[in-house]
Tab-separated table of C-alpha atoms in Angstrom:
chain	number	residue	atom	x	y	z
A	225	MET	CA	-27.369	-52.726	45.412
A	226	GLN	CA	-29.003	-55.743	47.045
A	227	THR	CA	-32.155	-55.325	49.107
A	228	HIS	CA	-31.412	-55.617	52.812
A	229	ASP	CA	-32.800	-58.875	54.219
A	230	ARG	CA	-33.201	-58.191	57.932
A	231	THR	CA	-33.790	-61.822	58.997
A	232	VAL	CA	-30.860	-63.332	57.112
A	233	ASN	CA	-28.463	-60.603	58.182
A	234	ASP	CA	-29.578	-60.796	61.782
A	235	ALA	CA	-28.888	-64.499	61.913
A	236	GLN	CA	-25.519	-64.115	60.218
A	237	ILE	CA	-24.395	-61.071	62.163
A	238	GLY	CA	-25.588	-62.571	65.431
A	239	ARG	CA	-23.385	-65.616	64.873
A	240	GLN	CA	-20.401	-63.532	63.716
A	241	LEU	CA	-20.694	-61.229	66.710
A	242	THR	CA	-20.951	-64.126	69.146
A	243	ALA	CA	-18.022	-66.040	67.675
A	244	LEU	CA	-15.885	-62.898	67.612
A	245	THR	CA	-16.637	-61.874	71.202
A	246	THR	CA	-15.917	-65.298	72.677
A	247	GLY	CA	-12.876	-65.588	70.413
A	248	MET	CA	-11.566	-62.301	71.804
A	249	ASP	CA	-11.923	-63.664	75.312
A	250	HIS	CA	-9.897	-66.771	74.391
A	251	LEU	CA	-7.253	-64.716	72.562
A	252	GLU	CA	-6.695	-62.336	75.459
A	253	ARG	CA	-6.335	-65.185	77.917
A	254	ARG	CA	-3.900	-67.003	75.657
A	255	LEU	CA	-1.707	-63.999	74.898
A	256	SER	CA	-1.680	-62.528	78.399
A	257	ARG	CA	-1.426	-65.850	80.286
A	258	GLY	CA	-3.364	-64.290	83.114
A	259	HIS	CA	-1.364	-61.059	83.232
A	260	GLY	CA	-3.541	-58.893	80.987
A	261	VAL	CA	-6.197	-56.365	81.945
A	262	LEU	CA	-8.936	-58.998	82.204
A	263	ASP	CA	-9.608	-60.361	85.678
A	264	SER	CA	-10.781	-63.902	86.355
A	265	GLU	CA	-14.273	-63.088	85.067
A	266	GLY	CA	-13.053	-62.588	81.523
A	267	LEU	CA	-14.815	-60.805	78.694
A	268	VAL	CA	-17.647	-63.349	78.713
A	269	PRO	CA	-17.870	-64.716	82.283
A	270	ILE	CA	-20.523	-67.354	81.516
A	271	TYR	CA	-20.997	-68.727	78.006
A	272	LEU	CA	-23.502	-71.525	77.430
A	273	GLY	CA	-23.357	-71.537	73.640
A	274	SER	CA	-20.126	-73.355	72.769
A	275	GLU	CA	-22.028	-76.099	70.939
A	276	LEU	CA	-24.184	-73.580	69.062
A	277	VAL	CA	-21.527	-71.000	68.165
A	278	PRO	CA	-17.895	-71.968	68.862
A	279	PRO	CA	-15.435	-69.142	69.566
A	280	LEU	CA	-13.669	-67.761	66.515
A	281	ASP	CA	-10.045	-68.906	66.252
A	282	LEU	CA	-8.135	-65.609	66.281
A	283	GLN	CA	-4.362	-65.354	66.017
A	284	ASP	CA	-3.776	-61.694	66.876
A	285	TRP	CA	-5.505	-58.360	67.479
A	286	ASP	CA	-5.162	-57.311	63.852
A	287	ALA	CA	-7.521	-60.170	63.012
A	288	VAL	CA	-9.981	-58.818	65.588
A	289	HIS	CA	-9.883	-55.351	64.026
A	290	ARG	CA	-10.583	-56.852	60.592
A	291	GLU	CA	-13.583	-58.738	61.940
A	292	LEU	CA	-14.865	-55.583	63.615
A	293	ASP	CA	-14.448	-53.655	60.357
A	294	THR	CA	-16.572	-56.239	58.536
A	295	LEU	CA	-19.298	-56.192	61.166
A	296	GLU	CA	-19.388	-52.392	61.159
A	297	GLN	CA	-19.857	-52.379	57.387
A	298	GLN	CA	-22.719	-54.862	57.686
A	299	THR	CA	-24.328	-52.914	60.540
A	300	ALA	CA	-24.339	-49.766	58.406
A	301	GLN	CA	-26.808	-51.514	56.057
A	302	TYR	CA	-29.493	-51.721	58.756
A	303	PRO	CA	-32.331	-49.201	58.837
A	304	ASP	CA	-32.578	-47.004	61.933
A	305	SER	CA	-33.853	-49.359	64.620
A	306	PRO	CA	-33.067	-50.645	68.124
A	307	ARG	CA	-31.101	-53.468	66.465
A	308	ARG	CA	-28.839	-51.100	64.557
A	309	THR	CA	-28.337	-49.009	67.703
A	310	PHE	CA	-27.348	-52.053	69.730
A	311	LEU	CA	-24.944	-53.398	67.125
A	312	THR	CA	-23.306	-49.977	66.748
A	313	ASP	CA	-22.837	-49.668	70.512
A	314	MET	CA	-21.653	-53.266	70.924
A	315	LEU	CA	-19.035	-52.976	68.186
A	316	ARG	CA	-17.747	-49.745	69.716
A	317	SER	CA	-17.531	-51.556	73.043
A	318	LEU	CA	-15.570	-54.458	71.557
A	319	ARG	CA	-13.267	-52.043	69.715
A	320	THR	CA	-12.542	-50.295	73.022
A	321	ALA	CA	-11.898	-53.640	74.720
A	322	THR	CA	-9.502	-54.605	71.917
A	323	ARG	CA	-7.514	-51.420	72.404
A	324	LEU	CA	-7.195	-52.228	76.104
A	325	PHE	CA	-6.157	-55.813	75.415
A	326	GLU	CA	-3.501	-54.560	73.001
A	327	GLY	CA	-1.981	-52.583	75.863
A	328	GLU	CA	-3.256	-49.097	75.056
A	329	GLU	CA	-3.771	-46.819	78.051
A	330	LEU	CA	-7.315	-45.460	78.058
A	331	SER	CA	-8.799	-42.883	80.390
A	332	PHE	CA	-11.666	-43.770	82.709
A	333	ARG	CA	-13.855	-41.520	80.543
A	334	GLU	CA	-13.004	-43.508	77.401
A	335	LYS	CA	-13.757	-46.766	79.190
A	336	LEU	CA	-17.131	-45.555	80.491
A	337	GLU	CA	-18.261	-44.099	77.183
A	338	GLY	CA	-16.749	-46.679	74.852
A	339	LEU	CA	-16.636	-49.947	76.790
A	340	VAL	CA	-19.639	-49.651	79.137
A	341	GLY	CA	-21.707	-47.317	76.983
A	342	VAL	CA	-22.687	-44.845	79.721
A	343	PRO	CA	-22.053	-41.148	80.399
A	344	ALA	CA	-18.685	-40.285	81.935
A	345	ALA	CA	-20.052	-38.266	84.810
A	346	PRO	CA	-21.093	-38.615	88.434
A	347	VAL	CA	-24.729	-38.706	89.461
A	348	ARG	CA	-25.649	-35.109	90.271
A	349	ASP	CA	-25.562	-34.154	93.958
A	350	GLU	CA	-29.089	-32.730	93.655
A	351	GLU	CA	-30.318	-36.119	92.452
A	352	LEU	CA	-28.609	-37.889	95.344
A	353	GLN	CA	-30.105	-35.382	97.786
A	354	ALA	CA	-33.573	-35.957	96.331
A	355	MET	CA	-33.129	-39.712	96.807
A	356	HIS	CA	-32.041	-39.066	100.401
A	357	ALA	CA	-35.206	-37.022	100.975
A	358	GLU	CA	-37.382	-39.822	99.612
A	359	LEU	CA	-35.641	-42.357	101.840
A	360	ASP	CA	-36.131	-40.023	104.803
A	361	SER	CA	-39.863	-39.983	104.089
A	362	LEU	CA	-40.028	-43.784	103.778
A	363	LEU	CA	-38.215	-44.261	107.093
A	364	THR	CA	-40.567	-41.809	108.774
A	365	GLN	CA	-43.540	-43.786	107.445
A	366	ALA	CA	-41.892	-46.939	108.835
A	367	GLY	CA	-41.725	-45.357	112.303
A	368	MET	CA	-38.036	-44.395	112.205
A	369	ARG	CA	-38.319	-40.720	113.203
A	370	SER	CA	-35.498	-39.903	115.642
A	371	GLY	CA	-31.849	-39.255	114.757
A	372	SER	CA	-30.024	-38.266	111.603
A	373	LEU	CA	-30.747	-40.061	108.334
A	374	ALA	CA	-27.498	-42.043	108.653
A	375	GLU	CA	-28.352	-43.057	112.233
A	376	ARG	CA	-31.863	-44.134	111.277
A	377	ILE	CA	-30.646	-46.223	108.340
A	378	GLN	CA	-28.080	-47.930	110.568
A	379	ARG	CA	-30.740	-48.640	113.185
A	380	TRP	CA	-33.203	-49.881	110.535
A	381	GLU	CA	-30.636	-52.330	109.139
A	382	GLU	CA	-29.400	-53.490	112.547
A	383	GLU	CA	-32.891	-54.154	113.887
A	384	ARG	CA	-33.773	-56.222	110.829
A	385	SER	CA	-30.405	-57.935	110.358
A	386	LEU	CA	-30.592	-61.698	109.948
A	387	ASP	CA	-28.460	-63.996	112.078
A	388	ALA	CA	-25.956	-66.128	110.150
A	389	ALA	CA	-28.069	-69.183	110.971
A	390	GLN	CA	-31.083	-67.573	109.252
A	391	LEU	CA	-29.420	-66.759	105.947
A	392	GLU	CA	-29.767	-70.106	104.194
A	393	SER	CA	-33.399	-70.752	105.156
A	394	THR	CA	-34.368	-67.188	104.234
A	395	PHE	CA	-32.570	-67.515	100.895
A	396	THR	CA	-34.238	-70.867	100.131
A	397	ASP	CA	-37.713	-69.633	101.025
A	398	LEU	CA	-37.406	-66.412	99.020
A	399	MET	CA	-35.879	-68.225	96.041
A	400	ALA	CA	-38.871	-70.605	95.904
A	401	GLN	CA	-41.282	-67.668	95.930
A	402	ALA	CA	-39.236	-65.787	93.328
A	403	GLN	CA	-39.124	-68.826	91.055
A	404	ALA	CA	-42.899	-69.296	91.251
A	405	ARG	CA	-43.454	-65.663	90.329
A	406	THR	CA	-40.845	-65.816	87.549
A	407	ASP	CA	-42.395	-68.948	86.059
A	408	THR	CA	-45.757	-67.169	85.888
A	409	MET	CA	-44.679	-63.665	84.914
A	410	ILE	CA	-41.423	-64.017	82.939
A	411	TYR	CA	-40.376	-67.488	81.800
A	412	PRO	CA	-40.755	-71.113	82.980
A	413	THR	CA	-37.408	-71.899	84.625
A	414	GLY	CA	-37.914	-75.644	85.041
A	415	ASP	CA	-36.056	-77.448	87.803
A	416	TYR	CA	-33.081	-75.047	87.981
A	417	THR	CA	-32.276	-73.825	91.490
A	418	MET	CA	-29.295	-72.446	93.398
A	419	GLN	CA	-27.678	-73.041	96.748
A	420	LEU	CA	-26.217	-70.372	98.992
A	421	ASN	CA	-22.410	-70.232	99.102
A	422	ALA	CA	-20.933	-68.045	101.861
A	423	LEU	CA	-17.649	-66.238	101.115
A	424	ARG	CA	-15.438	-63.698	102.872
A	425	GLY	CA	-12.898	-61.135	101.690
A	426	VAL	CA	-14.430	-60.572	98.244
A	427	PRO	CA	-15.132	-57.168	96.607
A	428	PHE	CA	-18.738	-57.997	95.676
A	429	THR	CA	-21.950	-58.364	97.661
A	430	ALA	CA	-23.241	-61.406	95.780
A	431	ARG	CA	-22.534	-63.215	92.515
A	432	CYS	CA	-24.338	-65.605	90.186
A	433	ASN	CA	-22.185	-68.739	89.952
A	434	PHE	CA	-24.502	-70.296	87.396
A	435	THR	CA	-22.565	-73.380	86.354
A	436	ALA	CA	-21.976	-74.383	89.981
A	437	GLY	CA	-25.609	-73.715	90.866
A	438	GLN	CA	-24.601	-71.306	93.626
A	439	MET	CA	-25.323	-67.759	94.669
A	440	ASP	CA	-22.069	-66.575	96.226
A	441	LEU	CA	-22.734	-64.257	99.176
A	442	ASN	CA	-20.248	-61.984	100.940
A	443	VAL	CA	-20.940	-62.739	104.608
A	444	ASP	CA	-18.563	-60.002	105.754
A	445	LEU	CA	-21.747	-57.949	105.316
A	446	SER	CA	-24.986	-58.219	107.254
A	447	PHE	CA	-28.327	-58.633	105.484
A	448	THR	CA	-31.983	-57.916	106.077
A	449	ARG	CA	-34.723	-60.085	104.594
A	450	ALA	CA	-35.405	-57.335	102.049
A	451	ALA	CA	-31.724	-57.344	101.039
A	452	ILE	CA	-31.713	-61.134	100.512
A	453	LYS	CA	-34.917	-60.821	98.471
A	454	HIS	CA	-33.226	-58.247	96.234
A	455	LEU	CA	-30.160	-60.469	95.768
A	456	VAL	CA	-32.280	-63.540	94.967
A	457	CYS	CA	-34.117	-61.509	92.326
A	458	HIS	CA	-30.883	-60.024	90.972
A	459	GLU	CA	-28.764	-63.162	90.786
A	460	VAL	CA	-31.323	-65.946	90.312
A	461	PHE	CA	-35.025	-65.309	89.569
A	462	PRO	CA	-35.808	-63.275	87.448
A	463	GLY	CA	-32.236	-61.953	87.118
A	464	HIS	CA	-29.011	-63.465	85.846
A	465	SER	CA	-29.857	-67.185	86.037
A	466	THR	CA	-33.235	-66.614	84.405
A	467	GLN	CA	-31.671	-64.554	81.629
A	468	LEU	CA	-29.137	-67.328	80.958
A	469	LEU	CA	-31.865	-69.993	80.817
A	470	TYR	CA	-34.089	-67.833	78.611
A	471	THR	CA	-31.403	-66.830	76.115
A	472	LEU	CA	-30.036	-70.368	75.706
A	473	ASP	CA	-33.545	-71.655	75.040
A	474	LYS	CA	-34.368	-68.938	72.510
A	475	ALA	CA	-30.999	-69.217	70.739
A	476	LYS	CA	-31.492	-72.986	70.382
A	477	SER	CA	-35.010	-72.559	68.992
A	478	GLY	CA	-33.975	-69.767	66.617
A	479	GLU	CA	-36.485	-67.346	68.167
A	480	SER	CA	-33.541	-65.100	69.086
A	481	THR	CA	-30.334	-64.350	67.227
A	482	ALA	CA	-27.228	-66.101	68.548
A	483	ASP	CA	-25.807	-62.965	70.170
A	484	VAL	CA	-28.278	-63.360	73.056
A	485	LEU	CA	-25.741	-65.940	74.261
A	486	LEU	CA	-23.540	-62.917	75.126
A	487	CYS	CA	-25.913	-61.787	77.885
A	488	THR	CA	-23.156	-61.921	80.526
A	489	ALA	CA	-20.504	-60.164	78.419
A	490	ASN	CA	-18.521	-57.382	80.053
A	491	ALA	CA	-19.516	-54.934	77.329
A	492	VAL	CA	-22.492	-52.628	76.697
A	493	THR	CA	-24.731	-55.652	77.315
A	494	GLY	CA	-23.616	-55.547	80.969
A	495	CYS	CA	-25.739	-52.476	81.722
A	496	VAL	CA	-29.004	-54.134	80.780
A	497	GLN	CA	-27.994	-57.405	82.443
A	498	GLU	CA	-27.451	-55.558	85.729
A	499	GLY	CA	-30.577	-53.488	85.128
A	500	ILE	CA	-32.698	-56.624	84.836
A	501	GLY	CA	-31.164	-57.852	88.082
A	502	ASP	CA	-31.648	-54.616	89.990
A	503	GLN	CA	-35.219	-54.277	88.714
A	504	GLY	CA	-35.974	-57.919	89.506
A	505	VAL	CA	-38.228	-57.251	92.504
A	506	HIS	CA	-40.265	-54.809	90.387
A	507	LEU	CA	-40.423	-57.148	87.388
A	508	LEU	CA	-42.101	-59.638	89.739
A	509	ASP	CA	-44.329	-56.959	91.324
A	510	TRP	CA	-42.939	-58.061	94.691
A	511	VAL	CA	-42.570	-54.941	96.848
A	512	GLU	CA	-44.610	-56.335	99.744
A	513	ASP	CA	-44.100	-53.938	102.634
A	514	GLN	CA	-42.334	-50.851	103.962
A	515	ASP	CA	-39.073	-52.769	104.479
A	516	ASP	CA	-38.985	-53.682	100.790
A	517	ALA	CA	-39.724	-50.074	99.809
A	518	VAL	CA	-36.950	-48.772	102.075
A	519	HIS	CA	-34.460	-51.270	100.695
A	520	VAL	CA	-35.349	-50.464	97.075
A	521	GLN	CA	-34.604	-46.794	97.709
A	522	LEU	CA	-31.452	-47.581	99.673
A	523	ARG	CA	-30.241	-49.730	96.761
A	524	ARG	CA	-30.746	-46.840	94.318
A	525	ILE	CA	-28.817	-44.495	96.613
A	526	ARG	CA	-25.924	-46.917	97.015
A	527	SER	CA	-25.755	-47.674	93.305
A	528	ALA	CA	-25.770	-43.966	92.427
A	529	SER	CA	-23.206	-43.020	95.054
A	530	ALA	CA	-20.895	-45.879	94.005
A	531	THR	CA	-21.089	-44.641	90.401
A	532	SER	CA	-20.184	-41.126	91.512
A	533	ALA	CA	-17.403	-42.332	93.791
A	534	ALA	CA	-15.839	-44.396	90.993
A	535	TRP	CA	-15.782	-41.308	88.770
A	536	TYR	CA	-14.208	-39.177	91.482
A	537	GLN	CA	-11.646	-41.915	92.218
A	538	MET	CA	-10.658	-42.902	88.685
A	539	GLY	CA	-11.859	-39.986	86.566
A	540	GLU	CA	-10.869	-37.055	88.769
A	541	GLY	CA	-8.098	-38.655	90.819
A	542	TRP	CA	-9.489	-38.154	94.305
A	543	ALA	CA	-7.402	-39.593	97.124
A	544	GLU	CA	-8.749	-42.853	98.532
A	545	ASP	CA	-9.550	-41.312	101.927
A	546	ARG	CA	-11.701	-38.668	100.246
A	547	VAL	CA	-13.537	-41.326	98.209
A	548	LEU	CA	-14.184	-43.382	101.344
A	549	GLN	CA	-15.549	-40.304	103.096
A	550	PHE	CA	-17.827	-39.536	100.154
A	551	LEU	CA	-19.257	-43.064	100.225
A	552	GLU	CA	-19.739	-42.970	103.987
A	553	THR	CA	-21.614	-39.669	103.686
A	554	TYR	CA	-23.766	-40.451	100.662
A	555	SER	CA	-24.285	-44.235	100.546
A	556	PHE	CA	-24.761	-45.142	104.245
A	557	GLY	CA	-23.036	-48.409	103.326
A	558	GLN	CA	-21.356	-50.889	105.619
A	559	ARG	CA	-17.586	-50.494	105.803
A	560	ALA	CA	-16.855	-53.777	104.017
A	561	TRP	CA	-19.174	-52.742	101.166
A	562	ILE	CA	-17.563	-49.305	100.887
A	563	GLU	CA	-14.047	-50.755	100.775
A	564	GLY	CA	-15.210	-53.300	98.191
A	565	ARG	CA	-16.533	-50.520	95.940
A	566	VAL	CA	-13.169	-48.723	96.055
A	567	ARG	CA	-11.348	-51.939	95.146
A	568	PHE	CA	-13.824	-52.683	92.358
A	569	ALA	CA	-13.419	-49.220	90.788
A	570	SER	CA	-9.643	-49.573	90.668
A	571	TYR	CA	-9.654	-52.666	88.412
A	572	SER	CA	-8.332	-51.743	84.967
A	573	PHE	CA	-10.972	-53.581	82.954
A	574	ARG	CA	-13.863	-54.287	85.322
A	575	GLY	CA	-13.698	-51.004	87.231
A	576	PRO	CA	-15.783	-48.890	84.818
A	577	PHE	CA	-18.582	-51.466	85.001
A	578	ILE	CA	-19.399	-50.247	88.499
A	579	ALA	CA	-21.479	-47.641	86.639
A	580	SER	CA	-23.484	-50.327	84.832
A	581	TYR	CA	-25.611	-50.930	87.927
A	582	TRP	CA	-26.927	-47.379	88.183
A	583	PHE	CA	-27.330	-46.693	84.481
A	584	GLY	CA	-28.678	-50.190	83.787
A	585	ASN	CA	-31.211	-49.986	86.591
A	586	GLU	CA	-32.414	-46.609	85.371
A	587	ALA	CA	-32.677	-47.803	81.748
A	588	VAL	CA	-34.798	-50.831	82.661
A	589	ARG	CA	-36.827	-48.891	85.246
A	590	GLU	CA	-37.706	-46.085	82.847
A	591	LEU	CA	-38.918	-48.570	80.231
A	592	ARG	CA	-40.787	-50.757	82.736
A	593	GLU	CA	-42.637	-47.745	84.118
A	594	ARG	CA	-43.909	-46.586	80.728
A	595	ILE	CA	-45.234	-49.865	79.274
A	596	THR	CA	-48.916	-50.779	79.449
A	597	ASP	CA	-50.265	-54.114	80.690
A	598	GLU	CA	-51.004	-55.022	77.080
A	599	GLN	CA	-47.387	-54.362	76.114
A	600	ARG	CA	-45.888	-56.520	78.869
A	601	PRO	CA	-45.466	-59.774	76.838
A	602	GLU	CA	-43.741	-57.831	74.057
A	603	PHE	CA	-41.663	-55.966	76.649
A	604	ILE	CA	-40.435	-59.251	78.195
A	605	ARG	CA	-39.473	-60.622	74.766
A	606	PHE	CA	-37.666	-57.374	73.938
A	607	LEU	CA	-35.867	-57.232	77.297
A	608	TYR	CA	-34.838	-60.889	77.626
A	609	GLY	CA	-34.941	-62.127	74.041
A	610	GLN	CA	-32.680	-59.492	72.465
A	611	MET	CA	-29.341	-57.999	73.417
A	612	HIS	CA	-29.365	-54.315	74.242
A	613	SER	CA	-27.334	-51.294	75.154
A	614	PRO	CA	-29.036	-48.612	77.255
A	615	ARG	CA	-29.628	-46.621	74.057
A	616	SER	CA	-31.295	-49.456	72.157
A	617	LEU	CA	-33.435	-50.402	75.163
A	618	SER	CA	-34.882	-46.900	75.243
A	619	GLN	CA	-36.104	-47.396	71.658
A	620	PHE	CA	-38.710	-50.023	72.595
A	621	GLY	CA	-41.669	-49.594	70.264
A	622	ALA	CA	-39.687	-47.559	67.738
């Protein structure tokens, strides 16, 4: 039996995994002609590595299964490590995706556990209530003392809501500050920037349109300065755009294996991608005031309640009216946001990924909170320079 050479196998497997995943995306699009379970985002929404690792030319799903079999056999040769954990979880995710693309009907539970790599369960009511209590305390500290919690949150957001004319200048100013902090604390992002692109009637709050250099923003919603700061950190610096710049650079230099080019994949990697985005303000140590602290907690509540609502809607079959009522009671979200969450959860392929925000945020948060100052450079390389599932991320330092 040959001695396992970690470096050689990592390079080889990283390329195989990348070529297979992008090849699957191309195959599904070709066979379904736009009528499959993938939406317009695809399996790999943004792929910058075509010149480094071209997609594998696959003729059918049997070929995909054979490739997955080979990769699973190679992964079994790894010692116990975060790398082996990630590869195991990623291959399970791709196998689940293949079954969906072949037309198999999978339960919401199977999609959450297999495709997204998270528990198939709602966030516990006691945990949501505890988050509500913490938000109540933060609002009290901010001088919001009268009325129910829902009334105070509504008043807090309305009083701080930006006019439409303020959105672009606020975005531009915060993006410049975020980029300066990211360049110092995470990675030098060069001359890359984004413009604000206002949209209506979309099921998301904001989106990283990297290749167009735009942050798409759903202006059916209203935003506070703290909310725009969060979105800048999530979508641009140090979130999605930064991760794309970092991974392309490290894949080109050979410092990272080629599979880092899959950082946007709608697979187990999606959890950590969204976790980096949702933890962006914290990664930059940029909670400046009470408004930021309130918004951070409100984000956690909305992410958790959306995860629960998606389970109740798709996992337990709740009627839509009951799901809407749950979100109104627990998330304190604007109506357009609530309706967007219900639409999002109903998508056959993308729907389960609604849970990636909560579980990804918690995975990155838990690791960020336990590292020392001395470990931070290694932590950044581990977080941005390798692909992870929530399970492999938790093994930092193993």
